[in-house]
PDB file of C-alpha atoms and ligand atoms in Angstrom:
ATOM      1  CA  UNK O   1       6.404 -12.730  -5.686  1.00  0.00           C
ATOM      2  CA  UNK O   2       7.381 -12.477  -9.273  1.00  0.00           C
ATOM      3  CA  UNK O   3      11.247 -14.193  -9.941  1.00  0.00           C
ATOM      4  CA  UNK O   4      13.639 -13.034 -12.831  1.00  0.00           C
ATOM      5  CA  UNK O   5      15.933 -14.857 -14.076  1.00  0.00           C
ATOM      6  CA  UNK O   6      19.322 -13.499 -14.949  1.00  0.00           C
ATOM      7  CA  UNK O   7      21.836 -16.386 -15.684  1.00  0.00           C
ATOM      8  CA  UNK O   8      20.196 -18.928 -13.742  1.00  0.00           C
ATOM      9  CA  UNK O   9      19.842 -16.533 -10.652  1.00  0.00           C
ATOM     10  CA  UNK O  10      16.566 -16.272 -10.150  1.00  0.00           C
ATOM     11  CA  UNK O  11      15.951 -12.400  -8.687  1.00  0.00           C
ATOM     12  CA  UNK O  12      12.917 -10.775  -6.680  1.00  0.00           C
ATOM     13  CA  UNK O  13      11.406  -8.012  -8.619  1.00  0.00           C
ATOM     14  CA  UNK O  14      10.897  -5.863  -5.834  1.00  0.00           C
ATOM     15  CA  UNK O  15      11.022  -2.068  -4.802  1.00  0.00           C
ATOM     16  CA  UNK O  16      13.107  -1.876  -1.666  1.00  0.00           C
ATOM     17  CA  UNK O  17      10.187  -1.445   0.624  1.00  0.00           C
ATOM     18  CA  UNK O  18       8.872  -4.719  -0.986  1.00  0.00           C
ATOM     19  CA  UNK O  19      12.164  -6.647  -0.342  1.00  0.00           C
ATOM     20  CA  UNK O  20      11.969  -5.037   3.144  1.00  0.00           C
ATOM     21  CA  UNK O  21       8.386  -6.429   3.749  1.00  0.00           C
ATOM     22  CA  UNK O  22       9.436  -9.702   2.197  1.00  0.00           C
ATOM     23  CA  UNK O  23      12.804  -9.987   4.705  1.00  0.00           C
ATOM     24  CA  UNK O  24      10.301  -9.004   8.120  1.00  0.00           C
ATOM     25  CA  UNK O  25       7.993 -11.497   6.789  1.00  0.00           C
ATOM     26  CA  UNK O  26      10.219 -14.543   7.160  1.00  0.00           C
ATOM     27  CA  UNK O  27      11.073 -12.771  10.832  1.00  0.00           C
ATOM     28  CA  UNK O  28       7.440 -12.125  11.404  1.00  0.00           C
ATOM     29  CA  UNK O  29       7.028 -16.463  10.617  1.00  0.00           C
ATOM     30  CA  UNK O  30       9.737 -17.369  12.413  1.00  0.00           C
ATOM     31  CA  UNK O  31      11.477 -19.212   9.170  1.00  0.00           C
ATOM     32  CA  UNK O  32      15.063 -18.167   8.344  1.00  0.00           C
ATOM     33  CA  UNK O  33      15.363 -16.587   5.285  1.00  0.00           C
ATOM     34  CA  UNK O  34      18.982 -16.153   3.745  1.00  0.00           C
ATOM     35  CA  UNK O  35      19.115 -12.281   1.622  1.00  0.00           C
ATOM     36  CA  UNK O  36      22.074 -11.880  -0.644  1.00  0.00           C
ATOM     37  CA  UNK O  37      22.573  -8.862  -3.491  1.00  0.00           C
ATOM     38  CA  UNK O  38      24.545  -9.850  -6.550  1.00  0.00           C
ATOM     39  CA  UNK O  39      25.885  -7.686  -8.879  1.00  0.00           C
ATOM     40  CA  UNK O  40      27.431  -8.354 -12.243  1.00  0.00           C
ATOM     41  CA  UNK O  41      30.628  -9.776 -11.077  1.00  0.00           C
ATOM     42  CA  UNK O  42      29.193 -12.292  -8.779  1.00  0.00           C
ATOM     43  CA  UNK O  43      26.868 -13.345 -11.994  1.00  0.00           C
ATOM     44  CA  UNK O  44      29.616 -14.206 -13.991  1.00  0.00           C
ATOM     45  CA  UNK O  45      31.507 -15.846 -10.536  1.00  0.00           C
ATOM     46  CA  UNK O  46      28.509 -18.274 -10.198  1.00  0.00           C
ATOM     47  CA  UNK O  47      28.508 -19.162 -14.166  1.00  0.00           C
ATOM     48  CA  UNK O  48      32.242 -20.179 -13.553  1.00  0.00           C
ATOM     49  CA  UNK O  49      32.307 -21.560 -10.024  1.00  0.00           C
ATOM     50  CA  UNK O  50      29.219 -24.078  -8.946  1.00  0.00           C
ATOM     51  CA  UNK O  51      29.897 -23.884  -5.073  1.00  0.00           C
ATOM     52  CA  UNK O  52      28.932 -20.033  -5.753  1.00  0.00           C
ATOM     53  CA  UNK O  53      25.724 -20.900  -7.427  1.00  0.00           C
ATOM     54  CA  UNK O  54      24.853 -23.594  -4.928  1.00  0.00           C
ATOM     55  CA  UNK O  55      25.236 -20.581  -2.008  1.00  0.00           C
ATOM     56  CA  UNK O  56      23.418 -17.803  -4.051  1.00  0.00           C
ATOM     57  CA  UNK O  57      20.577 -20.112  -5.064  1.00  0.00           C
ATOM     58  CA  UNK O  58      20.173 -21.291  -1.039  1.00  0.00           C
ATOM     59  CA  UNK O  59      19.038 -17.579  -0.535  1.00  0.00           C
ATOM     60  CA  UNK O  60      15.056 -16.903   0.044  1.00  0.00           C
ATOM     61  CA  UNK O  61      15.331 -13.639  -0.931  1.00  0.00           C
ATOM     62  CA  UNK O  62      17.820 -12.272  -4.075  1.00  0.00           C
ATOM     63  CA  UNK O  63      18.183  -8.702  -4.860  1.00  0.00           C
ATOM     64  CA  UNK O  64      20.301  -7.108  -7.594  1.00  0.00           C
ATOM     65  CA  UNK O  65      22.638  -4.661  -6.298  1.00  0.00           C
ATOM     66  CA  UNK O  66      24.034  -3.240  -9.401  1.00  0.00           C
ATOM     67  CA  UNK O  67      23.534  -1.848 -12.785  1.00  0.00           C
ATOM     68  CA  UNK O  68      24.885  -5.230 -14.359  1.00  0.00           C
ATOM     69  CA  UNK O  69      22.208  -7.710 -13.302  1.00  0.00           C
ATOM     70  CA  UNK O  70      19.762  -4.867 -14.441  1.00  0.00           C
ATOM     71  CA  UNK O  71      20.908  -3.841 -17.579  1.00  0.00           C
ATOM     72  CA  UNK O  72      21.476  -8.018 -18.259  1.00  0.00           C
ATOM     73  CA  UNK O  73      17.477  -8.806 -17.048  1.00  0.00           C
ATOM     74  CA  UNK O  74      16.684  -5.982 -19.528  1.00  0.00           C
ATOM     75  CA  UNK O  75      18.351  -7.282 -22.417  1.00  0.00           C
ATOM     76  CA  UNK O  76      17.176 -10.743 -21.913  1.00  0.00           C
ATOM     77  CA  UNK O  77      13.732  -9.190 -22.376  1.00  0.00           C
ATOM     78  CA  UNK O  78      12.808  -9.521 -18.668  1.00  0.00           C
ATOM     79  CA  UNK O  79      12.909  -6.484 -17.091  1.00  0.00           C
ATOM     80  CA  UNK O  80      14.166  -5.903 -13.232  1.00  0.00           C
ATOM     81  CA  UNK O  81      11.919  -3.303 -11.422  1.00  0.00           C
ATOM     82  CA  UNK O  82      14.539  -1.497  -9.865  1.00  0.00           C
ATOM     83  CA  UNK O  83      18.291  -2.214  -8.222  1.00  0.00           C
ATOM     84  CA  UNK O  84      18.155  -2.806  -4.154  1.00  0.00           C
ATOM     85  CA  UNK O  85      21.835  -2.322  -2.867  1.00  0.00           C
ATOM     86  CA  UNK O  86      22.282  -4.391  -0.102  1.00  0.00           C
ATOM     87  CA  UNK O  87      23.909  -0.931   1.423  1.00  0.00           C
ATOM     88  CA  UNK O  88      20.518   0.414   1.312  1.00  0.00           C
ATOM     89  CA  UNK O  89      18.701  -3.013   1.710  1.00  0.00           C
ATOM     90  CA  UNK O  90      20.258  -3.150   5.382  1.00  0.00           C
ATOM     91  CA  UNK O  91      19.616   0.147   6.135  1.00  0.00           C
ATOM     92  CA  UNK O  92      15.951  -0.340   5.886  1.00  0.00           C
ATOM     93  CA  UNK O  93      16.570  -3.350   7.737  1.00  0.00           C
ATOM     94  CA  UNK O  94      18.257  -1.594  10.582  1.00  0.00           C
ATOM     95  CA  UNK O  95      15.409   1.040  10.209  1.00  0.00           C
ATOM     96  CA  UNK O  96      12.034  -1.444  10.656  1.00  0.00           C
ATOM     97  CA  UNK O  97      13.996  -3.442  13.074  1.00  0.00           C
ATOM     98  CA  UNK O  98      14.224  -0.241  15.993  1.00  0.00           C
ATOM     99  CA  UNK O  99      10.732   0.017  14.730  1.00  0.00           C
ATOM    100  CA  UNK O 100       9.375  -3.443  15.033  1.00  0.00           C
ATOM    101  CA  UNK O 101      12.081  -4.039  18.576  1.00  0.00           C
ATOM    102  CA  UNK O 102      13.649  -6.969  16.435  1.00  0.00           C
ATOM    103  CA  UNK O 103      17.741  -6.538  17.462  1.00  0.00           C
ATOM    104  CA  UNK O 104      20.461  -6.748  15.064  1.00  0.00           C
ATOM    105  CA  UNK O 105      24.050  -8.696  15.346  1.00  0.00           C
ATOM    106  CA  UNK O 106      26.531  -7.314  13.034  1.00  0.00           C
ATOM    107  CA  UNK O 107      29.753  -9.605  11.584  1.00  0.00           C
ATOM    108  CA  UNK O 108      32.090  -8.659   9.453  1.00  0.00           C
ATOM    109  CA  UNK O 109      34.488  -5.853   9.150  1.00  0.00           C
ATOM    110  CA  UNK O 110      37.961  -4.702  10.258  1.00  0.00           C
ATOM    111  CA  UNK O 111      38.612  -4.796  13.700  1.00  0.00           C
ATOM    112  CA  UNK O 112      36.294  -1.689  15.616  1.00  0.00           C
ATOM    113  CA  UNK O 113      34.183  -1.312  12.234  1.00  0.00           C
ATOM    114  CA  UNK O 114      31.353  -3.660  13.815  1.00  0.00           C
ATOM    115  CA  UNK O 115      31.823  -1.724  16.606  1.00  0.00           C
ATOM    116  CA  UNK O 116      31.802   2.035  15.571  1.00  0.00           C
ATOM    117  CA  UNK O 117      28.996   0.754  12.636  1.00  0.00           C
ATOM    118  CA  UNK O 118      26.418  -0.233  15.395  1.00  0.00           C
ATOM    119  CA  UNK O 119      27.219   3.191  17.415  1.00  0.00           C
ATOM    120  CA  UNK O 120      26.546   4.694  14.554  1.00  0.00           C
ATOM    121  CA  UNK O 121      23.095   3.116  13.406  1.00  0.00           C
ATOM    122  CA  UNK O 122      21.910   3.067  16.947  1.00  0.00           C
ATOM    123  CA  UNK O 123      22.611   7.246  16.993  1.00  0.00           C
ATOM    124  CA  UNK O 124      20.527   7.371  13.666  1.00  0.00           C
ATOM    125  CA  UNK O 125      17.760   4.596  14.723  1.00  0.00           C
ATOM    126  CA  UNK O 126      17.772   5.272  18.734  1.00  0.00           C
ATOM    127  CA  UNK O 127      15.190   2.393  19.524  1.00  0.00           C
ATOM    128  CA  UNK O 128      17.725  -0.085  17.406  1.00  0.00           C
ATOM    129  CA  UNK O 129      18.776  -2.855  19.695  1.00  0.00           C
ATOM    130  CA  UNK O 130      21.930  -4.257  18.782  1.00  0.00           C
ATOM    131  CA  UNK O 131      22.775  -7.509  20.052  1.00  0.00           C
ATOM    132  CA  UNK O 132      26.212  -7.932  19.421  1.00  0.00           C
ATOM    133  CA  UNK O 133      29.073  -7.344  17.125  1.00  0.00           C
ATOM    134  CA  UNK O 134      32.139  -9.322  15.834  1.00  0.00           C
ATOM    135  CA  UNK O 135      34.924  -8.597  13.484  1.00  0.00           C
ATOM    136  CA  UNK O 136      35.153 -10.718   9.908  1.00  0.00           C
ATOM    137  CA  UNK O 137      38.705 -11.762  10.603  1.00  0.00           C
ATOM    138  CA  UNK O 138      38.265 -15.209  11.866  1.00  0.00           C
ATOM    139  CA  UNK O 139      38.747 -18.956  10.663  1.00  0.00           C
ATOM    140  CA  UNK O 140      35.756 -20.098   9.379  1.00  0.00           C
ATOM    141  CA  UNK O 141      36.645 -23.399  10.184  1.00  0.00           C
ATOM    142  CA  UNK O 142      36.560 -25.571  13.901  1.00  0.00           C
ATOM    143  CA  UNK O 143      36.620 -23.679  16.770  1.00  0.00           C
ATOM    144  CA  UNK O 144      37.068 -20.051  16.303  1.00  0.00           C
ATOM    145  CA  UNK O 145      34.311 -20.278  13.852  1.00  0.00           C
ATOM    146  CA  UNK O 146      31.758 -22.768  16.460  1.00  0.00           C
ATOM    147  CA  UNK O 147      32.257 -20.201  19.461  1.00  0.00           C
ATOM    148  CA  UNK O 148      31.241 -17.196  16.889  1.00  0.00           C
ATOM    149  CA  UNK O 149      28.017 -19.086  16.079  1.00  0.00           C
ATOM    150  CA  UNK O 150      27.427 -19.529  19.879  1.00  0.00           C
ATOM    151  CA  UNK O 151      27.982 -15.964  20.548  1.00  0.00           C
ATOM    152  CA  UNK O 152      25.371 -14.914  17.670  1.00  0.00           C
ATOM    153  CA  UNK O 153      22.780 -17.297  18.591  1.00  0.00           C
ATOM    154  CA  UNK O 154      23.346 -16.703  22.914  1.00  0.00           C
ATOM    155  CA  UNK O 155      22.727 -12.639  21.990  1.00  0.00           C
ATOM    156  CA  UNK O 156      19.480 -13.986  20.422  1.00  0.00           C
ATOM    157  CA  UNK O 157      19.608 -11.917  17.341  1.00  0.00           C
ATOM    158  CA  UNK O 158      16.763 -11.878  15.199  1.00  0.00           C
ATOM    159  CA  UNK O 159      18.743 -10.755  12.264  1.00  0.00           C
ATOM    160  CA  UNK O 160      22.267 -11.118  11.225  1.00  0.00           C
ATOM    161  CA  UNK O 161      24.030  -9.061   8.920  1.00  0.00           C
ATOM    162  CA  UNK O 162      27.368 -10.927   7.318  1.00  0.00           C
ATOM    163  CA  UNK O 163      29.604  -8.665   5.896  1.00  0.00           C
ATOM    164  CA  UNK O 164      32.629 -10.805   5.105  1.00  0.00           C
ATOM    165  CA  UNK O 165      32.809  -9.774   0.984  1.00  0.00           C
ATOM    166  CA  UNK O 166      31.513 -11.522  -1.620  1.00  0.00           C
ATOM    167  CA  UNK O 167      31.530 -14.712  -2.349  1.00  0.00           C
ATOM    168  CA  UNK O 168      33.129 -15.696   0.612  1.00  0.00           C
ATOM    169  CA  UNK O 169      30.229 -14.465   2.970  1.00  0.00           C
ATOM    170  CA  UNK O 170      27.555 -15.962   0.673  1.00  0.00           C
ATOM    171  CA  UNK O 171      29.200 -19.323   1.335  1.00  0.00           C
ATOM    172  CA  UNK O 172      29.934 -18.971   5.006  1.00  0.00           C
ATOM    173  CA  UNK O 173      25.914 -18.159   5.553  1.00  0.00           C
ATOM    174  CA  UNK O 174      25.185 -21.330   3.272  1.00  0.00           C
ATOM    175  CA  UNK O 175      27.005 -23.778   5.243  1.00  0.00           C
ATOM    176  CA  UNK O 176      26.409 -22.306   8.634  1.00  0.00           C
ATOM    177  CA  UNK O 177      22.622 -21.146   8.428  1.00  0.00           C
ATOM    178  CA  UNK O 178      21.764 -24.557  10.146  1.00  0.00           C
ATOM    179  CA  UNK O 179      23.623 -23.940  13.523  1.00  0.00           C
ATOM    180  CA  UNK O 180      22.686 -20.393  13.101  1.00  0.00           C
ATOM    181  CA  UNK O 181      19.327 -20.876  15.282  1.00  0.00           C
ATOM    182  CA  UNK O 182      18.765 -17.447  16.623  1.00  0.00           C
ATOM    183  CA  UNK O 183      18.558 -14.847  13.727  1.00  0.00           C
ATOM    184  CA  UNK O 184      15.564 -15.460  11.130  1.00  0.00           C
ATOM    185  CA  UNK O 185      16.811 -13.199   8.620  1.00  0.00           C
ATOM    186  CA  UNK O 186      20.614 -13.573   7.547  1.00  0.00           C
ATOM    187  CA  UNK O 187      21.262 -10.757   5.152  1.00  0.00           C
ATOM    188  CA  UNK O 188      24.819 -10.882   3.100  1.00  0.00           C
ATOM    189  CA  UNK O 189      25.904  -6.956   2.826  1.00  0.00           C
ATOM    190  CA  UNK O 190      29.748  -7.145   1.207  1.00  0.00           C
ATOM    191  CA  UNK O 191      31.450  -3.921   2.367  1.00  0.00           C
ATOM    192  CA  UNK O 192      27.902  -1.896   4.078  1.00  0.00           C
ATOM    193  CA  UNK O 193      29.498  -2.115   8.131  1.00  0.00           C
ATOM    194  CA  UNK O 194      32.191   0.073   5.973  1.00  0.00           C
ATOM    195  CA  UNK O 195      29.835   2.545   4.753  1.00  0.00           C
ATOM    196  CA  UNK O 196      27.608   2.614   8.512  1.00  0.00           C
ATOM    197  CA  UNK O 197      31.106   3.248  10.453  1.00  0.00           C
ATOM    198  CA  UNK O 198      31.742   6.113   8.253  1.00  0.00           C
ATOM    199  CA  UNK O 199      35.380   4.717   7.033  1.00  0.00           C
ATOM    200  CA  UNK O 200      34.223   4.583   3.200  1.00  0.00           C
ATOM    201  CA  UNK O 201      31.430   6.764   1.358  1.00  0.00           C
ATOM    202  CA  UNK O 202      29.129   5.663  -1.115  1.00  0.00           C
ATOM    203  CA  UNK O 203      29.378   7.221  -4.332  1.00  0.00           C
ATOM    204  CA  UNK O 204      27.771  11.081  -4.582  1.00  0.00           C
ATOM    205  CA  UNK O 205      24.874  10.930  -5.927  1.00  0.00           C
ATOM    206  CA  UNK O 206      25.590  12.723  -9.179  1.00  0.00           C
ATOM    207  CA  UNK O 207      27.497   8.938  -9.930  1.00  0.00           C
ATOM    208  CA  UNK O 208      24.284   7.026  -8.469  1.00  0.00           C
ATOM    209  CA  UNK O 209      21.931   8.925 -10.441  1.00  0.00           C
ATOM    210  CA  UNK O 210      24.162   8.302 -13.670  1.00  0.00           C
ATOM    211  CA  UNK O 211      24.515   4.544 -12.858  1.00  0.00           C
ATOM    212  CA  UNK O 212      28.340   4.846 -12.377  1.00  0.00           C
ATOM    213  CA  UNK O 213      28.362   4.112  -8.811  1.00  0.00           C
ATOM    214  CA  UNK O 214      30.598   1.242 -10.144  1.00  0.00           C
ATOM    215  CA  UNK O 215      33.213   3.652 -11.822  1.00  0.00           C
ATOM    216  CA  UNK O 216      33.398   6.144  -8.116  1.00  0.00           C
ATOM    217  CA  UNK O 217      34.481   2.743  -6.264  1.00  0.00           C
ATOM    218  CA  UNK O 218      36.750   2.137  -8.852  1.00  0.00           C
ATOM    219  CA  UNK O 219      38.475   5.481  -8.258  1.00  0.00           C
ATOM    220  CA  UNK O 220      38.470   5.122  -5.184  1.00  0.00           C
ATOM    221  CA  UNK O 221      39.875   1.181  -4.348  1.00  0.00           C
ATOM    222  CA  UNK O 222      42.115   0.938  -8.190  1.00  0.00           C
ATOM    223  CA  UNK O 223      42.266  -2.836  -6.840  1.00  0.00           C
ATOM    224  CA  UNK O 224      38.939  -3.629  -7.896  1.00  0.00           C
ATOM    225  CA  UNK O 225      40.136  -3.774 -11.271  1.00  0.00           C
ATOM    226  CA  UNK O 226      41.116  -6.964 -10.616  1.00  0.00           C
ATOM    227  CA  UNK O 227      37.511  -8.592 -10.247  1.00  0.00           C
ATOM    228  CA  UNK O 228      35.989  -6.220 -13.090  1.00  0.00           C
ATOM    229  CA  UNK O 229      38.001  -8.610 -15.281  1.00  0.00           C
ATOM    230  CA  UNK O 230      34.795 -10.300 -14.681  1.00  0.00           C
ATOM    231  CA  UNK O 231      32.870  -7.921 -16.669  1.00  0.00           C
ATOM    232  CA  UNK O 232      33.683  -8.275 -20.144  1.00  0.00           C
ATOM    233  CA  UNK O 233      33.057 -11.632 -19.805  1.00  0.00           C
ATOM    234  CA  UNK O 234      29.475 -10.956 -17.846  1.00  0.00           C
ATOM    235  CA  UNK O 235      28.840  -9.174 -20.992  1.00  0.00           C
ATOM    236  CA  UNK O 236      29.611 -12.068 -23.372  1.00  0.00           C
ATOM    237  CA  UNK O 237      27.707 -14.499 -21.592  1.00  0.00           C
ATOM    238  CA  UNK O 238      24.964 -12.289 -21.600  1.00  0.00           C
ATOM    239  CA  UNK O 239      24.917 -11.806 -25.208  1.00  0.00           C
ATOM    240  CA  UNK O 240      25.454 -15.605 -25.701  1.00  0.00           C
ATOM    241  CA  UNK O 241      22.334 -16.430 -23.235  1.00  0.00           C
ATOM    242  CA  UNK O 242      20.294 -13.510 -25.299  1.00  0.00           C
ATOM    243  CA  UNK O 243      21.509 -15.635 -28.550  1.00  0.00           C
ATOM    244  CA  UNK O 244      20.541 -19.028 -27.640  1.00  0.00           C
ATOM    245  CA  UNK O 245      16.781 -17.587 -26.621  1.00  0.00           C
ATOM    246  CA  UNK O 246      16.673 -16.701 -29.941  1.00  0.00           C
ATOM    247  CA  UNK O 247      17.457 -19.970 -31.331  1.00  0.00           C
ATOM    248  CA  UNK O 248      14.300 -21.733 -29.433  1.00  0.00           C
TER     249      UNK O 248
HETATM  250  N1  UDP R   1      36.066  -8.632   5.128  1.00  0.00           N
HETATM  251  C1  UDP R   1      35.972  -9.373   6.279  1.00  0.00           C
HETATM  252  N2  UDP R   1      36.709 -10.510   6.387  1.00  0.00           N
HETATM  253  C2  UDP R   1      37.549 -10.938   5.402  1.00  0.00           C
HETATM  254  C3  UDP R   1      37.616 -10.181   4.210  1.00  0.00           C
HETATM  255  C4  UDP R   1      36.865  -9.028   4.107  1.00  0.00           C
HETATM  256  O1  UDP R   1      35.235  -9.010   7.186  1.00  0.00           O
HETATM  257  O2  UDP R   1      38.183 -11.979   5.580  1.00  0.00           O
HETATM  258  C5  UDP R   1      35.281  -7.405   5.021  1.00  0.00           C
HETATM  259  C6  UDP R   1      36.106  -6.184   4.668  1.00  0.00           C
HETATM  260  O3  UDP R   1      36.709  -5.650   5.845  1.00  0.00           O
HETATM  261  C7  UDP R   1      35.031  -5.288   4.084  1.00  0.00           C
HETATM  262  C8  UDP R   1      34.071  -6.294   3.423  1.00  0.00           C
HETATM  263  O4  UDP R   1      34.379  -7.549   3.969  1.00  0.00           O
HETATM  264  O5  UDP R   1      34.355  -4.626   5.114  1.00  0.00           O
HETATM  265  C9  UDP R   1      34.242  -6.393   1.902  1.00  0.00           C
HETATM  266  O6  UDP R   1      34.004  -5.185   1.361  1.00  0.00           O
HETATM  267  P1  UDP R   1      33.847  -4.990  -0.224  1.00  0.00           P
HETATM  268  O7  UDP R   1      33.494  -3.569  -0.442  1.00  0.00           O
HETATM  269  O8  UDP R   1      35.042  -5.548  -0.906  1.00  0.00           O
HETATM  270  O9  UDP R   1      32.548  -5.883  -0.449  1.00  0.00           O
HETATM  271  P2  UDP R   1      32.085  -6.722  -1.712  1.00  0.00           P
HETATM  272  O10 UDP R   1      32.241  -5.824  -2.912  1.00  0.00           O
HETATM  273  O11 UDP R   1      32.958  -7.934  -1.745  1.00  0.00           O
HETATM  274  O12 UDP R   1      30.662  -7.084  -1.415  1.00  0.00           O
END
């Protein structure tokens, strides 16, 4: 499987149904594989914070969800094939898995999103066997967070979506993929239990197909402003990679 490197985050050039095959592959094995989807901001978050990189670069399987990482591969000369959102990365997930009789444990979420998310998959993929649910508001730390990992692993889940937001979910699956024994594919989703329960919409697709999915949830949540601070500087570092390549 052919890698791309975009800042030191080396990405799968895969179609969605390829990163699908890839993710039941690992489950098919029995090896855990760890998914996660960065976009631009999370780029520029592992250039600035090593603990972020360390997490992202523990993943078997890296997908670029966004316009960012694929306008950036572009410009560094390596093109990406196309963006996987990890909203429509799980979905296909959730889709093979009723097919395949692989069940699904979903964490992360306001209380009753886990909940209505998995009613609501299970009424679109009927065969989907869910295994359990729990909410993202927990300490990730000692006890609380040692009885969640029991609960995942007794429901013998064979994949695990963690949808705590990025980067704290990236890091929670790094350090706690080695207790996790049950689930063989741990896929990092940021706000998709959102989008299955129905309580936010993705972007129409008039803003999809003109790559400004970005700008809708900006509309939308105006406190997302705060991380696209990130961007400009995604931008520069960009440029500054493309620059030194030029040098060698
Ligand atoms: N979330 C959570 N626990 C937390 C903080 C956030 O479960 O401590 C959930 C939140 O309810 C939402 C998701 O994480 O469902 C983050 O959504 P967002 O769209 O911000 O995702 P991101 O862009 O970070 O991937």
């Amino acid at each position: 499987m052919q890698k791309i490197n975009v800042l030191g985050i080396h990405f799968d050039n895969v179609t969605k149904k390829e990163a699908t095959d890839l993710a039941f592959s690992y489950i098919e094995n029995g090896t855990q594989a760890l998914a996660v989807t960065p976009n631009a901001e999370i780029l520029e978050l592992c250039l600035e914070k090593p603990n972020v990189k360390k997490a992202v670069l523990s993943a078997q399987i890296i997908l670029p969800d966004g316009e960012g990482a694929l306008w950036a591969a572009k410009k560094l000369g390596t093109p990406l094939r196309e963006k996987v959102a990890g909203v429509e990365f799980g979905e296909e997930i959730a889709r093979r898995a009723a097919e395949c009789s692989k069940s699904l444990f979903l964490l992360g979420g306001k209380a009753g999103v886990a909940e209505e998310a998995a009613k609501k998959l299970t009424s679109r993929f009927p065969t989907l066997k869910i295994a359990g649910v729990h909410d993202g508001y927990f300490n990730r730390e000692g006890e609380e967070n040692a009885h969640i990992i029991a609960k995942i692993n007794e429901s013998g889940a064979d994949i695990l979506f963690v949808c705590l937001g990025a980067p704290a979910q990236e890091q929670w699956a790094c350090e706690n993929r080695g207790a996790l024994t049950a689930p063989k594919l741990i896929a990092c989703l940021g706000g998709s239990l959102d989008i299955y329960a129905g309580k936010t919409h993705r972007a129409p697709k008039l803003f999809i197909k003109l790559r400004a999915e970005w700008l809708y949830r900006l509309l939308r949540e105006p406190r997302r402003i705060v991380r696209m601070v990130r961007l400009p500087k995604f931008i520069k570092s960009v440029k500054k990679h493309i620059k030194l390549q030029n040098e060698v």
